[in-house]
Amino acid sequence: MPEILSAPLVVEFPFTRSLGPVQSAFLTGLRERTVLGVRTTDGRTLVPPVEYDPVTADELRDLVQVDPTGTVTTWAWNPSPRRGQPLDRPFAWVLVRLDGADTALLHALDAPDPEAVRTGMRVRVRWAAERTGAITDIACFEPYEGGPGERTGAPHGGVFTDPVTSILAPARLDYTYGPGRAQTRYLEALAERRTVGERCPSCRKVYVPPRGACPTCGVATDERVEVGPAGTVTTFCIVNIKAKNLDIEVPYVYAHIALDGADLALHGRIGGIPYDQVRMGLRVEPVWSEDGRHPDHYRPTGEPDADYDTYKELI
Amino acid sequence: MDPARDVAVVAFAQTDHRRRTDELSEVELLMPVLHEVLDRTGLRTGDIGFTCSGSSDYLAGRAFSFTMALDGVGAWPPIAESHVETDGAWALYEAWVKLLTGEADTALVYSYGKSSPGDLRSVLTRQLDPYYVAPLWPDSVALAALQARALIDAGDTDEPELARIAARSRESARANPHAQLPGARDPGEYVVGPLRTGDCPPVGDGAAAVVLAAGDTARRLCARPAWIRGIDHRVEPHGLGVRDLTDSPSTRLAAERAGAFERPVDTAELHAPFSSQEVVLRKALKLGEAVRVNPSGGALAANPMMAAGLIRIGEAAARIHRGESDRALAHATSGPCLQQNLVAVLEGEPS
Ligand SMILES: [Zn+2]
């Protein structure tokens, strides 16, 4: 059994999210150093504001300004900040009920140690130097000695001349991808320019690439079977749009290829023949890439075409 | 509401939960469990009326990852199949409804999660409100710690009690050969205070599967079926600052609708990944001292994501199968700070 392969896998996605009228006003307000809540039909003020009342499901649009000062309702001490979190030194996570609000906002509190934090302590917003209309326009909270009602700036009704209407929410997650036993064996064989499938002990079908299980019988496949190298085009399509980061001239042919001895067709590009001469039944063989880890494409072997009956089950 | 038909859990299987399973793909992890649960009933894949699974692409880092796992089920010839992108307990709920409609007599429910490829605390931030919360990357332990502090401030618990909950759970897990953390251990350092290492669940990989059957089919497949007397699930607002973190009204309501309060239960399998969450759930479910809580060790002893909730139902049912319980409550949760909760009530016939 070869060593199980693994490789770093980074998933990054910059979601652009559109904002409704309430979220837009709230985040634009943060850009302008103004905190807005939304008033419910029964007179509570929700901060951060939402578009529908979580209790009554009423539509909410009545924006009201609250203070940038508030009270900690619960907290947690974070001794080891992680990537993306608001501060890069130990800090407290806090839920803060801002003065004028009836619900609490999650954020970070800049404090030297856990002894400096308690439920009920007074805090105020520390604004980020550069603000774009995002929750991170609040850099964090900081301890504050004053009482409620010391609002900064004039009251605001939530109408802005230049509102933000969307946010860009970048995310990055790091994984170590492991393909498991069956695919490791397949990839190891490819490195030796061999294609290896696995046979189902029950129905005797050979799967290429093997995934460790027979989808028909639901049992593990583990008898290794070398297949190919040549095979038959079972079906194909002509690609006319150039893929980003892919140095292949269009049009080209992408095909299902049933390697000799395999009971499942795999995918591959067809080269060495004009795209409009590729046909079902064409006999092809792999052309290995320089680094030898996988076939770059398949080219005609020059044999006569396969008879339809020999591959019709694999289309 | 009286269900139109009686539906029971007739078999349960789970993997040995481990910190890493690098040598296994998801389907390779799952398949032995599927075989085991079917072997227990003598059913073959083709006999199953409905199949439903739970898993999450964010754990795998790949889109449509559940389709690969389907290879382990034997999805040819075509089967009736569905998937939920959450814990398998909700897949079981869907299967239960399917059986109640009479469209199927048996169902296979499975779920799995490999947390080891990614960084679980970061991965779970992606289930948070993307506008106001996720951009701050508060990890799963941080959010549970806010809840724990709220409980301590309210006088509902203290740090020594949390340590006792963790120790009791892991001592119970000594009798569970599948547990990842059997045996009490040192409470450890603060991860995010007031939660210490000992208050947090292990991160690990695992899978579980359950077979449901209706009426006489259940009696034929199992000597003592665990009849599902009721299931309900409820959700609370996503805004953490809107909720009372010391309480779980959604759990209480789900339990009420599932009939949990009609007669006492003798066993409760609670999906409380953090020690502090057991305090919330005991209160919400009004569990007295006579109730045996988490005899399996619970999520503090093994918390395979997307399977740990289904395992609670499976463990509760298995105790009924073995004659160790007559009426058991099983609970599953999803989301931060017990946001979503499912409660099932299971009963065995008098033996
Ligand atoms: Zn087979």
Coordinates of N, CA and C and ligand atoms in Angstrom, one line a residue, chain A residues 200 202-204 207 214 216-217 219, ligand 1:
Chain A
C200 N -15.2 -4.6 -9.2 CA -16.2 -4.9 -8.1 C -16.3 -6.4 -7.9
S202 N -18.6 -8.1 -6.8 CA -19.9 -8.6 -6.9 C -20.3 -8.7 -8.4
C203 N -20.3 -7.5 -9.1 CA -20.8 -7.5 -10.5 C -19.6 -7.6 -11.5
R204 N -18.4 -7.6 -11.0 CA -17.2 -7.8 -11.8 C -16.9 -6.6 -12.7
Y207 N -14.0 -0.2 -12.6 CA -14.2 1.3 -12.6 C -13.0 2.1 -12.7
C214 N -18.4 0.3 -5.6 CA -19.2 0.1 -6.8 C -20.6 0.7 -6.6
T216 N -23.2 0.5 -8.2 CA -24.3 -0.5 -8.5 C -24.6 -1.4 -7.3
C217 N -23.5 -1.9 -6.7 CA -23.6 -2.9 -5.7 C -23.4 -2.3 -4.3
V219 N -20.6 -1.9 -2.7 CA -19.6 -2.6 -2.0 C -18.2 -2.0 -2.4
Ligands
ZN1 ZN -20.7 -4.1 -8.5

